XYZ file of C-alpha atoms in Angstrom:
632
model
C 201.092 -41.887 -125.407
C 200.058 -45.389 -124.856
C 196.303 -45.364 -123.307
C 195.614 -47.884 -120.420
C 193.603 -51.149 -121.525
C 189.691 -50.593 -120.586
C 190.188 -54.157 -118.390
C 192.747 -51.740 -116.316
C 190.409 -48.830 -115.931
C 187.409 -50.772 -114.869
C 190.142 -52.253 -111.926
C 191.429 -48.788 -111.287
C 187.988 -47.089 -110.691
C 186.314 -50.097 -108.698
C 189.307 -49.571 -106.193
C 189.357 -45.849 -106.355
C 185.724 -45.901 -105.516
C 186.385 -48.262 -102.475
C 189.191 -46.562 -101.186
C 187.017 -43.473 -101.120
C 184.582 -44.964 -98.945
C 187.593 -45.513 -95.782
C 187.792 -41.169 -95.716
C 183.982 -40.325 -95.792
C 183.453 -43.198 -93.571
C 185.960 -41.549 -91.051
C 184.379 -38.336 -91.492
C 180.916 -39.847 -90.929
C 182.212 -41.418 -87.614
C 184.504 -39.194 -86.007
C 181.579 -37.342 -84.808
C 182.494 -35.406 -81.289
C 180.409 -37.054 -78.355
C 178.940 -34.203 -76.462
C 176.492 -33.636 -73.624
C 177.317 -35.288 -70.463
C 176.808 -39.148 -70.306
C 174.267 -40.563 -67.255
C 176.554 -43.454 -65.545
C 173.450 -45.425 -64.443
C 169.770 -45.171 -64.124
C 166.672 -47.610 -62.725
C 164.200 -50.380 -63.712
C 161.240 -51.565 -62.744
C 159.115 -54.387 -64.649
C 155.876 -54.369 -65.388
C 152.807 -56.313 -66.130
C 150.543 -54.351 -68.055
C 150.488 -52.423 -71.720
C 149.169 -49.058 -69.969
C 150.737 -47.743 -66.795
C 150.789 -45.118 -64.645
C 153.356 -43.179 -64.492
C 152.336 -41.088 -61.043
C 152.245 -45.169 -59.901
C 156.069 -45.954 -61.184
C 157.309 -42.604 -59.343
C 155.425 -43.608 -56.464
C 156.649 -46.999 -55.626
C 159.240 -48.129 -53.207
C 162.994 -47.379 -54.466
C 163.259 -51.530 -53.312
C 160.947 -52.461 -56.562
C 163.507 -50.435 -58.985
C 166.683 -52.359 -60.519
C 170.275 -49.961 -60.704
C 171.242 -50.795 -64.357
C 174.814 -48.992 -65.749
C 176.276 -48.726 -69.287
C 178.045 -51.329 -69.163
C 175.880 -54.083 -67.542
C 173.990 -56.183 -69.678
C 170.121 -55.658 -69.993
C 168.755 -57.988 -67.171
C 166.424 -61.126 -68.539
C 162.714 -60.159 -68.856
C 160.920 -61.475 -65.396
C 157.865 -64.409 -66.020
C 154.664 -62.816 -66.986
C 156.333 -58.880 -67.892
C 154.954 -57.175 -70.184
C 157.213 -54.089 -69.931
C 159.236 -52.431 -68.351
C 159.917 -48.472 -66.691
C 163.404 -47.037 -66.770
C 163.852 -44.241 -64.343
C 166.895 -40.997 -65.214
C 167.846 -38.604 -62.867
C 168.660 -35.580 -65.489
C 171.499 -33.155 -64.834
C 170.245 -29.299 -65.786
C 170.101 -28.863 -68.926
C 169.946 -25.794 -71.438
C 167.267 -24.656 -73.929
C 167.010 -27.450 -76.731
C 167.985 -29.978 -75.043
C 167.846 -33.795 -75.805
C 168.614 -37.242 -74.273
C 169.982 -40.119 -76.564
C 169.997 -43.855 -75.813
C 171.953 -46.191 -77.490
C 169.887 -49.056 -77.300
C 166.729 -49.461 -76.891
C 163.916 -52.857 -77.131
C 160.349 -52.694 -77.382
C 157.726 -51.622 -79.902
C 156.064 -48.572 -77.667
C 158.288 -46.253 -76.313
C 156.672 -43.266 -73.965
C 158.910 -40.499 -72.272
C 157.362 -38.761 -68.844
C 159.011 -35.323 -67.206
C 157.390 -33.994 -64.433
C 154.237 -36.464 -65.168
C 153.768 -35.085 -68.856
C 153.810 -37.168 -71.717
C 156.789 -35.598 -73.436
C 157.521 -38.319 -76.273
C 155.593 -41.105 -77.752
C 156.031 -43.619 -80.518
C 152.748 -44.833 -81.107
C 153.607 -48.119 -81.976
C 155.216 -47.003 -84.937
C 158.538 -48.139 -84.912
C 160.112 -51.178 -83.722
C 163.128 -49.973 -81.938
C 165.161 -53.893 -81.258
C 167.855 -52.453 -80.298
C 168.211 -49.088 -82.190
C 168.531 -45.536 -80.724
C 166.375 -42.941 -79.920
C 166.516 -39.042 -79.800
C 164.158 -37.948 -77.043
C 163.823 -34.003 -77.092
C 163.381 -31.693 -73.818
C 161.366 -28.848 -73.568
C 163.151 -25.576 -72.604
C 161.606 -25.404 -69.149
C 163.059 -28.150 -68.548
C 165.651 -27.852 -65.951
C 166.646 -30.939 -63.661
C 164.637 -33.461 -62.014
C 163.556 -37.201 -63.401
C 162.294 -39.067 -66.600
C 160.490 -41.875 -66.889
C 160.541 -43.880 -70.121
C 158.143 -47.129 -70.150
C 159.017 -49.825 -73.058
C 157.256 -52.822 -73.545
C 156.506 -54.913 -76.919
C 159.100 -56.124 -79.622
C 159.695 -59.543 -79.878
C 163.319 -59.082 -78.911
C 162.178 -57.881 -74.746
C 162.624 -54.455 -73.589
C 164.542 -52.336 -71.857
C 168.024 -50.313 -72.206
C 171.152 -51.023 -73.228
C 175.090 -49.143 -73.700
C 175.859 -45.484 -72.849
C 173.028 -42.512 -72.131
C 173.563 -38.787 -72.826
C 172.029 -35.549 -72.359
C 173.290 -32.421 -74.292
C 172.498 -29.815 -76.752
C 169.873 -31.398 -79.268
C 171.840 -30.170 -82.400
C 174.596 -31.729 -82.187
C 173.145 -35.075 -80.307
C 171.185 -35.193 -83.634
C 173.844 -35.438 -85.728
C 175.307 -38.276 -84.012
C 172.596 -39.939 -84.209
C 172.405 -39.429 -88.093
C 175.941 -39.945 -88.774
C 176.862 -42.637 -86.530
C 175.022 -45.344 -88.463
C 174.378 -43.483 -91.685
C 177.444 -44.888 -93.032
C 176.450 -48.162 -92.820
C 173.988 -47.369 -95.793
C 176.855 -45.075 -97.280
C 179.045 -48.303 -98.056
C 176.300 -51.273 -98.179
C 174.842 -48.633 -101.508
C 178.760 -48.002 -103.084
C 179.375 -51.934 -102.754
C 175.992 -52.775 -104.235
C 176.787 -50.061 -107.457
C 180.233 -51.957 -107.287
C 179.173 -54.955 -107.902
C 176.424 -54.051 -111.010
C 179.243 -51.980 -112.643
C 181.496 -55.098 -112.355
C 178.905 -56.785 -113.625
C 178.013 -55.069 -116.615
C 181.897 -55.607 -117.209
C 181.805 -59.121 -117.082
C 179.744 -59.378 -120.139
C 182.116 -58.313 -122.400
C 184.463 -61.047 -121.311
C 184.884 -64.356 -122.062
C 182.773 -66.616 -120.585
C 185.527 -68.442 -118.584
C 186.613 -65.305 -116.766
C 182.886 -64.540 -116.549
C 181.755 -67.353 -114.454
C 184.998 -67.227 -112.052
C 184.225 -63.008 -111.903
C 180.386 -63.876 -111.312
C 181.050 -64.945 -107.565
C 182.902 -62.411 -107.227
C 180.069 -60.198 -107.858
C 177.424 -61.774 -105.390
C 180.149 -61.409 -102.461
C 180.059 -57.854 -103.467
C 176.522 -57.089 -103.466
C 175.814 -59.597 -100.135
C 178.003 -57.486 -98.587
C 176.903 -54.605 -99.566
C 173.291 -55.516 -98.603
C 173.906 -56.915 -94.846
C 175.612 -53.246 -94.586
C 172.479 -52.042 -95.619
C 170.351 -53.909 -93.814
C 172.217 -54.504 -90.702
C 172.099 -50.649 -90.287
C 169.516 -49.334 -87.143
C 168.948 -46.327 -89.183
C 166.960 -48.307 -92.081
C 164.689 -49.235 -89.299
C 164.185 -45.374 -88.708
C 163.511 -44.797 -92.355
C 161.385 -47.828 -93.180
C 158.946 -48.060 -90.122
C 156.894 -50.957 -89.813
C 159.033 -53.257 -92.279
C 161.433 -55.087 -90.242
C 160.656 -58.143 -91.240
C 161.381 -57.422 -94.860
C 164.581 -56.268 -93.731
C 165.362 -59.483 -91.987
C 164.014 -60.900 -94.565
C 166.488 -59.521 -97.195
C 169.038 -59.678 -94.670
C 168.798 -63.893 -94.531
C 168.905 -63.683 -98.338
C 172.192 -61.816 -98.889
C 173.555 -64.124 -95.848
C 172.999 -67.067 -97.422
C 173.769 -66.015 -101.108
C 177.439 -65.090 -99.504
C 178.440 -68.020 -97.809
C 178.409 -70.170 -100.623
C 179.981 -67.497 -103.125
C 182.422 -66.291 -100.880
C 183.993 -70.311 -101.022
C 182.923 -70.737 -104.429
C 185.076 -67.695 -104.968
C 187.924 -68.830 -102.685
C 187.498 -72.203 -105.392
C 188.071 -70.081 -108.528
C 191.322 -68.356 -107.156
C 193.312 -71.429 -105.577
C 191.426 -74.197 -107.032
C 189.812 -77.458 -105.244
C 192.560 -78.726 -103.703
C 194.170 -82.797 -103.703
C 191.892 -83.885 -100.455
C 188.415 -81.868 -101.908
C 187.990 -80.856 -98.871
C 186.910 -77.451 -99.859
C 184.315 -79.007 -102.351
C 182.473 -81.085 -99.585
C 182.541 -77.668 -97.567
C 180.851 -76.068 -100.448
C 178.390 -78.303 -101.394
C 176.973 -78.845 -97.553
C 177.103 -74.504 -97.974
C 174.679 -74.651 -101.047
C 172.739 -77.365 -100.376
C 172.180 -75.536 -96.660
C 171.363 -72.036 -98.132
C 169.170 -73.544 -100.123
C 167.396 -75.527 -97.594
C 166.928 -71.902 -95.346
C 165.548 -70.030 -98.336
C 162.835 -72.552 -98.110
C 162.153 -72.610 -94.944
C 162.094 -68.642 -95.317
C 159.625 -68.481 -98.033
C 157.501 -70.908 -95.777
C 157.577 -68.973 -93.011
C 156.736 -65.735 -94.928
C 153.722 -67.587 -95.690
C 152.800 -68.454 -92.960
C 153.206 -65.022 -91.272
C 155.957 -65.656 -89.744
C 154.317 -68.093 -87.796
C 157.898 -70.519 -87.283
C 159.985 -67.913 -86.817
C 161.580 -69.317 -83.240
C 162.570 -72.458 -85.323
C 163.427 -70.413 -88.454
C 165.773 -68.288 -85.958
C 166.809 -71.236 -84.851
C 168.575 -72.724 -88.248
C 169.113 -69.434 -89.655
C 171.020 -67.253 -87.101
C 172.467 -70.070 -84.251
C 173.314 -72.584 -86.986
C 174.855 -70.475 -89.983
C 176.646 -68.016 -87.279
C 178.303 -71.467 -86.748
C 178.780 -71.944 -89.925
C 180.201 -68.556 -90.490
C 183.041 -69.453 -87.728
C 183.975 -72.470 -88.879
C 184.279 -70.900 -92.871
C 186.744 -67.574 -91.690
C 188.477 -69.939 -90.097
C 188.963 -72.826 -92.695
C 189.562 -70.258 -95.414
C 192.090 -68.303 -93.213
C 194.186 -71.246 -92.699
C 193.732 -72.477 -96.177
C 195.112 -68.966 -97.633
C 197.839 -68.870 -95.367
C 199.107 -72.432 -96.599
C 198.882 -71.094 -99.775
C 200.951 -67.846 -99.539
C 203.830 -70.024 -97.926
C 203.683 -71.456 -101.160
C 204.665 -68.124 -102.814
C 201.416 -67.557 -103.838
C 201.108 -63.487 -104.566
C 197.312 -63.324 -104.751
C 197.159 -66.169 -101.703
C 199.618 -63.502 -100.076
C 196.935 -60.493 -100.420
C 194.079 -62.419 -100.241
C 195.582 -63.736 -96.495
C 195.994 -60.089 -95.508
C 192.424 -59.188 -96.620
C 191.242 -62.412 -95.070
C 193.193 -61.270 -91.527
C 191.686 -57.896 -92.363
C 188.015 -59.120 -92.586
C 188.188 -62.559 -90.859
C 189.968 -61.234 -87.051
C 187.086 -58.877 -86.257
C 184.857 -60.769 -88.069
C 185.126 -63.670 -85.759
C 185.873 -61.481 -82.149
C 182.587 -60.377 -82.883
C 180.612 -62.954 -83.580
C 181.792 -64.568 -80.555
C 181.129 -62.240 -78.322
C 177.625 -62.037 -80.221
C 176.650 -65.519 -79.084
C 178.701 -65.924 -75.918
C 177.596 -62.395 -74.278
C 174.480 -62.306 -72.234
C 172.695 -59.509 -73.548
C 172.483 -58.689 -76.905
C 176.087 -57.800 -78.986
C 175.781 -55.043 -81.815
C 178.282 -55.993 -84.568
C 180.076 -52.866 -85.603
C 184.175 -53.445 -86.642
C 182.985 -55.887 -88.819
C 182.323 -53.169 -91.632
C 185.614 -52.054 -91.863
C 187.138 -55.299 -92.104
C 184.868 -56.107 -95.255
C 186.269 -52.972 -96.841
C 189.507 -54.030 -96.085
C 188.913 -57.513 -97.731
C 186.931 -56.297 -100.714
C 190.244 -54.359 -101.007
C 192.094 -57.021 -101.699
C 189.565 -58.698 -103.630
C 189.740 -55.961 -106.189
C 193.826 -56.000 -106.099
C 193.504 -59.664 -106.893
C 191.132 -58.912 -109.933
C 193.050 -55.905 -110.829
C 195.830 -58.033 -111.053
C 194.197 -61.364 -113.053
C 192.498 -58.300 -115.717
C 196.222 -56.797 -116.641
C 197.516 -60.641 -116.765
C 194.806 -61.485 -118.991
C 195.413 -57.988 -121.125
C 199.113 -59.022 -120.863
C 198.511 -62.064 -122.251
C 196.476 -61.469 -124.851
C 198.827 -59.037 -126.598
C 201.314 -61.678 -125.826
C 199.160 -64.059 -128.165
C 198.364 -61.317 -130.599
C 202.191 -60.827 -131.221
C 202.718 -65.018 -131.531
C 199.839 -64.991 -133.697
C 201.591 -62.169 -135.932
C 205.339 -63.894 -135.955
C 203.354 -67.647 -136.839
C 201.322 -65.989 -139.381
C 204.868 -64.612 -141.028
C 206.647 -67.633 -139.991
C 204.243 -69.420 -141.874
C 204.540 -67.369 -145.510
C 208.165 -67.688 -145.247
C 208.011 -71.042 -145.016
C 205.048 -71.581 -147.589
C 207.938 -69.513 -150.148
C 210.530 -71.437 -148.970
C 209.216 -74.455 -150.300
C 207.910 -72.776 -153.219
C 211.153 -71.685 -154.016
C 213.300 -75.132 -153.208
C 211.159 -76.826 -155.210
C 211.803 -74.705 -157.952
C 215.054 -74.422 -157.567
C 216.339 -78.319 -157.224
C 214.341 -79.171 -160.332
C 216.105 -75.915 -162.119
C 219.539 -76.858 -160.271
C 219.124 -80.750 -162.056
C 218.005 -79.767 -165.245
C 221.358 -76.467 -165.980
C 223.749 -78.593 -163.994
C 224.628 -81.516 -166.327
C 224.417 -79.065 -170.054
C 226.687 -76.800 -167.734
C 229.063 -79.940 -167.013
C 229.350 -80.459 -170.751
C 229.707 -76.914 -172.034
C 232.785 -77.004 -169.189
C 234.251 -79.805 -170.390
C 234.057 -78.694 -175.034
C 235.370 -75.329 -173.557
C 238.292 -77.161 -171.832
C 239.523 -78.429 -175.359
C 238.845 -75.626 -177.475
C 241.193 -74.440 -174.746
C 243.966 -76.411 -175.838
C 243.546 -76.071 -179.329
C 243.188 -72.426 -179.269
C 246.015 -69.455 -179.130
C 246.863 -67.217 -175.974
C 244.092 -64.626 -176.832
C 241.009 -67.272 -177.186
C 242.650 -69.236 -174.151
C 241.774 -65.860 -172.458
C 238.138 -65.678 -172.817
C 237.420 -69.219 -172.555
C 239.507 -69.314 -168.915
C 236.742 -66.519 -168.125
C 234.190 -68.124 -169.820
C 234.654 -71.219 -167.188
C 235.019 -69.289 -164.162
C 231.780 -67.978 -164.941
C 230.505 -71.160 -165.532
C 232.418 -72.655 -162.449
C 230.359 -69.442 -160.642
C 227.277 -70.400 -161.569
C 227.980 -74.114 -160.695
C 228.599 -72.457 -157.294
C 225.147 -70.784 -157.161
C 223.531 -74.203 -158.427
C 225.142 -75.683 -155.408
C 223.818 -73.412 -153.139
C 220.516 -73.918 -154.679
C 220.557 -77.670 -154.193
C 221.959 -76.655 -150.365
C 219.074 -74.256 -149.833
C 216.384 -76.981 -151.778
C 217.496 -80.515 -150.004
C 219.180 -79.246 -146.604
C 219.200 -82.268 -144.800
C 222.322 -83.681 -143.274
C 223.594 -86.754 -145.617
C 226.014 -87.561 -142.464
C 224.795 -87.018 -139.350
C 227.621 -87.075 -136.665
C 228.761 -86.036 -133.042
C 231.529 -82.908 -134.091
C 233.969 -80.542 -132.390
C 232.390 -77.028 -132.590
C 235.615 -75.679 -131.060
C 237.808 -77.503 -133.919
C 235.348 -76.497 -136.762
C 234.990 -73.148 -136.229
C 239.271 -73.143 -135.875
C 239.264 -74.632 -139.213
C 237.263 -72.387 -140.876
C 239.091 -69.433 -139.415
C 241.748 -70.714 -140.546
C 240.525 -70.379 -144.371
C 239.462 -67.351 -144.382
C 242.070 -65.704 -142.352
C 243.738 -64.371 -145.190
C 240.933 -63.179 -146.753
C 239.811 -60.840 -143.493
C 243.636 -59.640 -143.866
C 243.541 -58.522 -147.514
C 240.277 -56.508 -145.849
C 242.841 -54.861 -142.894
C 240.791 -56.931 -140.634
C 241.746 -60.026 -138.215
C 239.543 -62.951 -136.999
C 239.831 -63.101 -133.419
C 238.250 -66.841 -131.404
C 236.902 -67.396 -128.050
C 236.103 -70.653 -127.773
C 235.332 -72.845 -125.195
C 236.012 -76.521 -125.404
C 234.093 -79.378 -125.183
C 230.951 -78.493 -127.175
C 229.613 -81.276 -129.173
C 226.585 -80.907 -131.456
C 224.948 -83.242 -133.616
C 224.996 -82.881 -137.627
C 227.442 -82.627 -140.569
C 230.542 -80.741 -140.016
C 230.654 -79.684 -143.817
C 227.162 -78.296 -143.623
C 228.060 -76.658 -140.348
C 231.358 -74.991 -141.555
C 229.180 -74.261 -145.084
C 227.347 -71.870 -142.520
C 229.517 -70.664 -140.971
C 232.050 -69.568 -143.976
C 228.511 -67.910 -144.982
C 228.370 -65.486 -141.785
C 231.890 -64.799 -141.504
C 232.941 -64.004 -144.743
C 229.603 -61.689 -144.695
C 230.991 -60.240 -141.489
C 234.150 -59.472 -143.409
C 232.671 -58.172 -146.625
C 231.362 -55.865 -144.325
C 234.941 -54.734 -142.117
C 236.382 -50.873 -142.972
C 239.393 -49.789 -141.208
C 240.796 -51.264 -137.639
C 237.962 -54.021 -138.755
C 237.655 -57.084 -136.115
C 235.607 -60.245 -135.886
C 235.070 -62.108 -132.802
C 233.957 -65.508 -132.953
C 232.878 -66.548 -129.346
C 231.088 -70.027 -128.376
C 229.922 -71.435 -125.105
C 227.851 -73.773 -123.162
C 224.444 -72.394 -121.748
C 222.144 -75.220 -120.156
C 221.255 -77.571 -122.951
C 222.855 -75.624 -125.635
C 225.436 -74.196 -127.736
C 225.784 -70.610 -128.147
C 228.134 -69.237 -131.134
C 228.333 -65.363 -131.877
C 230.132 -63.487 -134.858
C 230.293 -60.108 -133.510
C 231.757 -57.344 -136.362
C 232.771 -53.507 -135.985
C 231.641 -53.644 -139.547
C 229.047 -51.290 -141.743
C 226.265 -52.580 -139.791
C 222.560 -52.638 -140.998
C 218.999 -50.547 -140.524
C 216.460 -51.840 -139.219
C 213.956 -52.769 -142.641
C 217.765 -54.562 -144.024
C 217.508 -56.831 -140.934
C 213.776 -57.526 -141.446
C 214.523 -58.636 -145.340
C 217.503 -61.100 -143.934
C 217.170 -64.633 -145.697
C 214.018 -63.796 -148.119
C 214.828 -64.931 -151.490
C 217.248 -63.012 -153.342
C 217.718 -60.262 -151.307
C 221.582 -58.969 -150.605
C 223.554 -55.659 -149.275
C 226.026 -56.718 -152.044
C 226.147 -55.238 -155.495
C 226.691 -59.310 -157.033
C 224.566 -60.550 -154.204
C 222.010 -63.785 -154.677
C 220.856 -63.333 -151.492
C 221.811 -67.433 -151.623
C 224.686 -67.588 -149.079
C 222.652 -66.375 -146.803
C 219.525 -68.885 -147.482
C 221.756 -71.638 -147.354
C 222.799 -70.938 -143.752
C 219.348 -70.739 -142.632
C 218.271 -73.897 -143.734
C 221.494 -75.788 -142.063
C 220.660 -74.223 -139.010
C 217.196 -75.050 -139.320
C 218.058 -78.393 -140.250
C 220.558 -79.026 -137.213
C 216.917 -77.872 -135.144
C 218.924 -74.640 -134.400
C 217.995 -70.244 -134.485
C 219.901 -67.759 -135.416
C 218.892 -64.226 -134.529
C 220.916 -60.898 -135.957
C 221.313 -58.013 -134.124
C 222.707 -54.720 -135.849
C 223.370 -50.777 -135.559
C 223.933 -48.998 -138.297
C 227.950 -47.601 -138.311
C 228.423 -49.603 -135.177
C 228.476 -53.520 -136.595
C 226.355 -56.520 -136.848
C 226.295 -59.744 -133.909
C 224.866 -63.242 -135.520
C 223.691 -65.910 -132.388
C 223.224 -68.906 -133.310
C 221.921 -71.461 -130.241
C 222.260 -75.540 -131.411
C 221.300 -78.314 -129.408
C 224.362 -79.477 -127.423
C 225.255 -83.293 -128.235
C 227.197 -83.686 -124.830
C 226.429 -84.668 -120.923
C 224.559 -82.085 -119.448
């Protein structure tokens, strides 16, 4: 059984790993909502860091602003440093809790019946995170007051609020954002695994795959650092989380463009190159500004956020739209990898663009959610492209190995033929003249000899003639050059050859059938051409058995003339086919193998090719392919 290549195993492993994230994410995201939703609540601004809950409870109703789950968080009034939220709780059972989707502020305090039941103690900068507030067993119903203050992004509540079982709300509280960490960690693991595999590839493939590694790792880091769950785990390290998020984002944008350029090229207009260079320069500038802002204890945070959030967000929208248009253009041109890239990119770009537009156009802080599933779909397409390229690279390597082996075999055969041809030319020239002189003396002796001596002398002359033919084959093999080069009609020459060999075929109990198209012209020596096909057809005749048939077919295919000689003779084994054309190899008892060697050299001298197909006891087919000299 043939095992898959290591490159395919790597691609399949990464693809399966990424696909496995999807059902895990669906299971973790699929969480039945429990409890009772609070449709509305009230908000009251505060101007001091320490507030008295009794004072807030006694405030007149006109000081309170009504809020709903669908409404945006109101802008903080000037001079206000905090806000009170008032909730009317439904009747609750024992072991209940209050789950708020998004809370902003560093300090959160919850009061029930003027008693403090929850205090964040300035340990968490929520800035849009969930909060789960346990309710004591004796709490039945009534009003809950929540104080929110501090924080760099204001304070207050957005999203929904639910009251219900503590255990069920806790499960929802943990699962909803944990999937971001799971997907992000899986992507980083994939990036590291891919990087390790790329170390064993050649430099050209490594440089292209490196951008994909950066894209996958950046997406993974974005998912991890964007998850509100990470802020709960790493309390008090919000600034470092944001730094990691920015580093990943500033790495992703140019790496994504570079990987796109690596797959589809720069294009003729070079706009993609200019856009990529601008991204590299701007990302480097932002990274330098990030380092400066960190060293100055985030004193330039406002200016840095303008450049890293607003400007980069606009660049992302332009980048997604521009690359999507380019991918569609390549896909319309028939590029399959571009089609796969386009489908994956659409899955990623549509929700990402939509959420970016909502993020910058909404008056309240929109929490990006669907983009992470777009990332999964897009990375699936990138890994499929990588798998296709790995498979194609492996197939090309195998093909190159086969071509190299064939080239080495042809080179060895060519060297053997060169040595033999030089030896044959020298021997033939030296032997032919003595043979001719000897034959002449035998003829003279035959005229003066008796009947018995004449018989012996004739046999001697026949053997000398046979030796002379072998020497002629030697010379043809050694110097297959075409003395007289002309354009001749293939069909006419094959008819002539058939006429010469038809009696011999009939003696063997067979026949020759011609299927020849007209106007088949090639350039070369007609006599050498006939010599080559006399050898081929004669070999077919000698292999015939009862009811033998030789079919000679000639036709035009593009710029070439194809000639097929097919018989139903005894055929040859694979081992015999492999040795055809070798010096002195023949299936015949008295054969020298020179006839077929001469045929090979003649076809080669006419810039043609010859192939043999044979099955034992079924027959042999010889296919000769010659350049056409006629009009195309």
